Coordinates of C-alpha atoms (C1' of nucleotides) in Angstrom, one line a residue:
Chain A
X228 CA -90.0 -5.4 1.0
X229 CA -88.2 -3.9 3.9
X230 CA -84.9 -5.6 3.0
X231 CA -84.5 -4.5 -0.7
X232 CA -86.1 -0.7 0.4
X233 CA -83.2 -0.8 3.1
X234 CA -80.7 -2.4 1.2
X235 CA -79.2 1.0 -0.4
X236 CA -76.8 2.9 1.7
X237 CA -78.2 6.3 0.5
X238 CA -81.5 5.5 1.4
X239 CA -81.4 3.7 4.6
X240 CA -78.6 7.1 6.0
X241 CA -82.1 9.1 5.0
X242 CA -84.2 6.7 7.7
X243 CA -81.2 7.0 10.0
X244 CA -81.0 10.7 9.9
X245 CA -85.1 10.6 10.4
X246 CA -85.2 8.0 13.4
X247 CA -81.8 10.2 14.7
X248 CA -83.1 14.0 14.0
X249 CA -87.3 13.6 13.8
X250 CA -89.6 15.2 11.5
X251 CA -87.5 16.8 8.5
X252 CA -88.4 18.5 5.1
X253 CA -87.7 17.4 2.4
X254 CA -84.8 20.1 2.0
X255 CA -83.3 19.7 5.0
X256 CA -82.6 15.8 4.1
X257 CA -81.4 17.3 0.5
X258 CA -79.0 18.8 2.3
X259 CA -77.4 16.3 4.5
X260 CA -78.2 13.7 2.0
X261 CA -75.4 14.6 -1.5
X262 CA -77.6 13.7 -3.6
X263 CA -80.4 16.2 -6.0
X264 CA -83.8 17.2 -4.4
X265 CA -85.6 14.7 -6.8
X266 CA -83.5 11.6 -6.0
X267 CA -84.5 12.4 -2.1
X268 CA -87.8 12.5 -3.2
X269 CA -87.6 8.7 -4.9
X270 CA -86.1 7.5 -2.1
X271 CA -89.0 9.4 0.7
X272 CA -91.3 8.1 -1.8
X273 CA -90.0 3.7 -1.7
X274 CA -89.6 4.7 2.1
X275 CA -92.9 5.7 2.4
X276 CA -94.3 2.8 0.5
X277 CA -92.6 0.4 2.7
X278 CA -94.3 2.2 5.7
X279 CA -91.0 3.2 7.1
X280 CA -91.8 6.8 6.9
X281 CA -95.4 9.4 7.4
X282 CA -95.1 12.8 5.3
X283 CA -96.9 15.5 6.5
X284 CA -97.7 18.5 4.5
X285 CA -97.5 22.2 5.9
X286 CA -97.9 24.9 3.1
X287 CA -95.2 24.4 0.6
X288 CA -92.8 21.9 2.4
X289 CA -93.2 18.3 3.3
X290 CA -92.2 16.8 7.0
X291 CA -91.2 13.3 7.1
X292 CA -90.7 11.3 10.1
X293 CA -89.7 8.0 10.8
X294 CA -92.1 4.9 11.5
X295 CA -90.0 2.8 13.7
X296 CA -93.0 0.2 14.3
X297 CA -92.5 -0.6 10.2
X298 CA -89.3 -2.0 11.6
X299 CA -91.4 -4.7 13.9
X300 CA -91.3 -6.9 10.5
X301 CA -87.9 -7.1 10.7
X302 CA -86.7 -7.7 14.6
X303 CA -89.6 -10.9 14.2
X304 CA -88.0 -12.2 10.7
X305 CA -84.2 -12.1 12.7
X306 CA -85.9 -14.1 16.2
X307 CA -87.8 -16.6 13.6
X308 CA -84.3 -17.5 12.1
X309 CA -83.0 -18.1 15.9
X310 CA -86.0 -20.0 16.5
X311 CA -85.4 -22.5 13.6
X312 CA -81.6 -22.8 14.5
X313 CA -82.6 -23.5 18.9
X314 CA -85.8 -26.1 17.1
X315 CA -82.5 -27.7 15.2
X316 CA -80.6 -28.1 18.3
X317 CA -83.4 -29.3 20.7
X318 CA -83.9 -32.2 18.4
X319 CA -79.7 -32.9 18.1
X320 CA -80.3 -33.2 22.1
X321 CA -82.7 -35.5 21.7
X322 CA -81.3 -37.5 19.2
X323 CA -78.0 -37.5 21.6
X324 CA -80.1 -38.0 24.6
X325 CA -82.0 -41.3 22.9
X326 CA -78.6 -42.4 21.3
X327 CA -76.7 -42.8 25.2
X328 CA -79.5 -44.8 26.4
Chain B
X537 CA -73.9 -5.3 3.3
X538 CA -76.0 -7.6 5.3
X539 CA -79.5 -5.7 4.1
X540 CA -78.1 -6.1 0.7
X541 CA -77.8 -9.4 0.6
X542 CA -81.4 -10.3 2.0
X543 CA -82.7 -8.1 -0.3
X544 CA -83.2 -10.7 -2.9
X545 CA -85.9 -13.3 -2.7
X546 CA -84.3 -16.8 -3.8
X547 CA -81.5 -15.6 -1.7
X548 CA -83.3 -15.2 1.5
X549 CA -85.5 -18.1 0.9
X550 CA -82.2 -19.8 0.5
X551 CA -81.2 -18.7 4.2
X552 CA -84.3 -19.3 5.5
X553 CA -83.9 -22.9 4.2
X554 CA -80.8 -23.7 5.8
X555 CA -81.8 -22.2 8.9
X556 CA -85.1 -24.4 9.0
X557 CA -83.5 -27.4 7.7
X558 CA -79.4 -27.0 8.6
X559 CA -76.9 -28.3 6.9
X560 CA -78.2 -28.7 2.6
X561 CA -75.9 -29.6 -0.2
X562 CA -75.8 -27.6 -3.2
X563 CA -77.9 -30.3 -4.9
X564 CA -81.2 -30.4 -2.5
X565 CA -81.0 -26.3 -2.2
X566 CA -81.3 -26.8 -6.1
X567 CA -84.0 -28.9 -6.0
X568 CA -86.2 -26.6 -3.5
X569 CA -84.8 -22.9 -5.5
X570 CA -86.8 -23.2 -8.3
X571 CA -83.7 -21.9 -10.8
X572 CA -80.3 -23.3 -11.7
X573 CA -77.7 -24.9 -10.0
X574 CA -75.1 -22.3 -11.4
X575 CA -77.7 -19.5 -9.9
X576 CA -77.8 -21.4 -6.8
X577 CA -74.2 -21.6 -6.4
X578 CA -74.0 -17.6 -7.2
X579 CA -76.0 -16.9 -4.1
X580 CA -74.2 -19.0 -2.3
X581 CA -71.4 -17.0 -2.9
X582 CA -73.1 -13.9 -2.1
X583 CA -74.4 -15.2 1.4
X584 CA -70.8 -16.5 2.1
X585 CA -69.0 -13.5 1.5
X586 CA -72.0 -11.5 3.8
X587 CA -70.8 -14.3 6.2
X588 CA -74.2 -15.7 6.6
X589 CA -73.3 -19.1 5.7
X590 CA -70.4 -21.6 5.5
X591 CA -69.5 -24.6 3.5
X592 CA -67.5 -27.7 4.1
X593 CA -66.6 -29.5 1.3
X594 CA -67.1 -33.6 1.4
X595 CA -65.8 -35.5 -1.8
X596 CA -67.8 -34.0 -4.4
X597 CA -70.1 -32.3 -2.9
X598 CA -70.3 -29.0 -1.0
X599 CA -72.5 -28.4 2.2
X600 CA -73.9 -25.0 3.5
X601 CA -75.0 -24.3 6.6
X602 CA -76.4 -20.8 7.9
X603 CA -73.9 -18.9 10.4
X604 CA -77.1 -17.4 12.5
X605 CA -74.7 -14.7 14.5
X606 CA -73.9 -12.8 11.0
X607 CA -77.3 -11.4 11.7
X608 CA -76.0 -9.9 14.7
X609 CA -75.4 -6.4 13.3
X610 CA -78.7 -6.4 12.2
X611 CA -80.4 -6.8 15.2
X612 CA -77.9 -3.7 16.6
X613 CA -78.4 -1.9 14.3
X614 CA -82.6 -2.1 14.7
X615 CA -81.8 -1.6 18.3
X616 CA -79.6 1.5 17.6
X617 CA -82.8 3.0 15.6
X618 CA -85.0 2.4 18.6
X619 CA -82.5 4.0 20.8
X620 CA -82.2 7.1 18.6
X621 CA -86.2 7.5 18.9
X622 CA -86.4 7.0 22.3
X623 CA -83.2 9.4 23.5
X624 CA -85.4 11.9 21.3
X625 CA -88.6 11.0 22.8
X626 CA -86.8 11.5 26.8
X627 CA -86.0 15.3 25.1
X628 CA -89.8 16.0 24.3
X629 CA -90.4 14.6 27.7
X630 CA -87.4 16.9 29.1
X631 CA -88.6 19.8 27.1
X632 CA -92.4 19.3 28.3
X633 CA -91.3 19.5 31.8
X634 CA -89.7 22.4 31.6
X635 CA -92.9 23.9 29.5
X636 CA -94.5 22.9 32.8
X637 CA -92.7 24.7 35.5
Chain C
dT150 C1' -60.0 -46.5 -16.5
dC151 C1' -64.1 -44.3 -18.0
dG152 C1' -68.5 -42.4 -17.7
dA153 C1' -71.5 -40.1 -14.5
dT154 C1' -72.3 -36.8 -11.0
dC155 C1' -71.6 -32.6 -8.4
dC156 C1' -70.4 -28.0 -8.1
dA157 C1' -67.9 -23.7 -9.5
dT158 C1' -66.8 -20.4 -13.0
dA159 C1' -67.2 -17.8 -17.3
dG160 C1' -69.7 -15.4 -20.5
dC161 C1' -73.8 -13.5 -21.9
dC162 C1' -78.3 -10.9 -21.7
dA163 C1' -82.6 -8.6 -20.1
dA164 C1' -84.4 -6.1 -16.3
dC165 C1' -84.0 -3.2 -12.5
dG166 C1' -82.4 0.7 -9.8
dG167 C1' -80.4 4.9 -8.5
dG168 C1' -78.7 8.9 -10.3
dT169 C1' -79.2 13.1 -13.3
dT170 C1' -81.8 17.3 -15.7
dA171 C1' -86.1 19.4 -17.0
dT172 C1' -90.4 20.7 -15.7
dC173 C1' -94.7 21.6 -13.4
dA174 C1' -98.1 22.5 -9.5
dA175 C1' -98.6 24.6 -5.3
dT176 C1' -97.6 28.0 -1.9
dT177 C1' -95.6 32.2 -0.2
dG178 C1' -93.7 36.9 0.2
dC179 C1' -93.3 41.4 -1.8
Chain D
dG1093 C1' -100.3 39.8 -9.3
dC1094 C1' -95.8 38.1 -9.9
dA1095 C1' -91.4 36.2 -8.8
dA1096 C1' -89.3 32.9 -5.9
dT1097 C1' -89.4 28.7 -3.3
dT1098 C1' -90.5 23.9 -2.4
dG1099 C1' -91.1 19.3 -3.7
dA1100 C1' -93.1 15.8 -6.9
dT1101 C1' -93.0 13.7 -11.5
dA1102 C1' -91.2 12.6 -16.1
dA1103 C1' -87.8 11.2 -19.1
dC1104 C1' -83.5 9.5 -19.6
dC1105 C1' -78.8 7.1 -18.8
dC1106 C1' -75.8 3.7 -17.2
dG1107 C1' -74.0 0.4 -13.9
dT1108 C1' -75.5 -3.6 -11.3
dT1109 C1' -77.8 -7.8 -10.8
dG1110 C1' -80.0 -12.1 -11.2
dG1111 C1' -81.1 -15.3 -14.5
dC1112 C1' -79.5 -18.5 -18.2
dT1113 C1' -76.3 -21.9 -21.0
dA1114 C1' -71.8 -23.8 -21.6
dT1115 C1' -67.9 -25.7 -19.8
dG1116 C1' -64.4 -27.6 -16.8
dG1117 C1' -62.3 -29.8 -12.6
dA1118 C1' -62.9 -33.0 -9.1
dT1119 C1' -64.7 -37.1 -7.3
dC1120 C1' -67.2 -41.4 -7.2
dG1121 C1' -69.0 -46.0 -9.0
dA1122 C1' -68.7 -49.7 -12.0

DNA sequence: TCGATCCATAGCCAACGGGTTATCAATTGC
DNA sequence: GCAATTGATAACCCGTTGGCTATGGATCGA
């Protein structure tokens, strides 16, 4: 989930510009972002459901901000891939090691 | 181009395989994908030009093997994320000290 | 040498995704 | 109360993508 909602550019510059700038309307982002109000909105709305991003409603406008712990997925996914590679080596040093006796 | 990449499913599960298990032929990937060779040889070619894995070609078969430090932006770029919150959260902090005085 | 195996490529198709415009509900200012 | 603003949703379009089958080139075994 957190992959394919960061995978597009467009998206993930909206998540940038949240973690960068804090809380932001939904117009401000419209703004910066090139694209229509309702596109921004699609994109808020699979950031939201990915838990990247709270909304927060005050009268007519909506504050997003970003939800950097949804990233936590993520940094453990990359260090589990290191982990297999470092399990792979120990056991090549042990195979060397038993192969000099 | 990295988050694309991992977006897909089969394709990370692909990764993750030769991470876990190293070096895999194009056969045995087949074997543990669930779809066809020609498919698997597609996302080979996705994760090789993302850099994320290489091949080396013996007789007539082909073996892949994941290239771990191609994650390396990733991990910046989560890092960069964090740091953009935390220079942000030092302002409030800034700013709350000089509410104080 | 010849059939079998391994893999890459080509060509095709259905599904998905990201963009648009149109519209509506809710809120606000006059 | 009414017009204007804000943002969410609906409906639609089109390019991309991930799957398939078919095929071909290269290598290996007999």
């Amino acid at each position: 989930m957190l992959f394919r909602t960061l995978a597009d550019p467009t998206r993930r510059a909206i998540f940038e510009q949240l973690c960068r700038e804090g809380e932001q309307t939904v117009g401000t982002l419209t703004t910066h972002a090139g694209i229509s109000q309702p596109a921004v909105s699609k994109h808020l709305g699979v950031l939201k459901q990915a838990g990247l991003v709270r909304d927060r409603h005050e009268g007519r406008q909506t504050h997003y901000r970003a939800q950097l712990g949804a990233l936590a997925p993520l940094i453990d996914w990359t260090r589990e891939m290191g982990g297999f590679w470092e399990r792979r080596f120990d056991q090549l040093e042990d195979l060397l090691k038993r192969m000099d006796q």
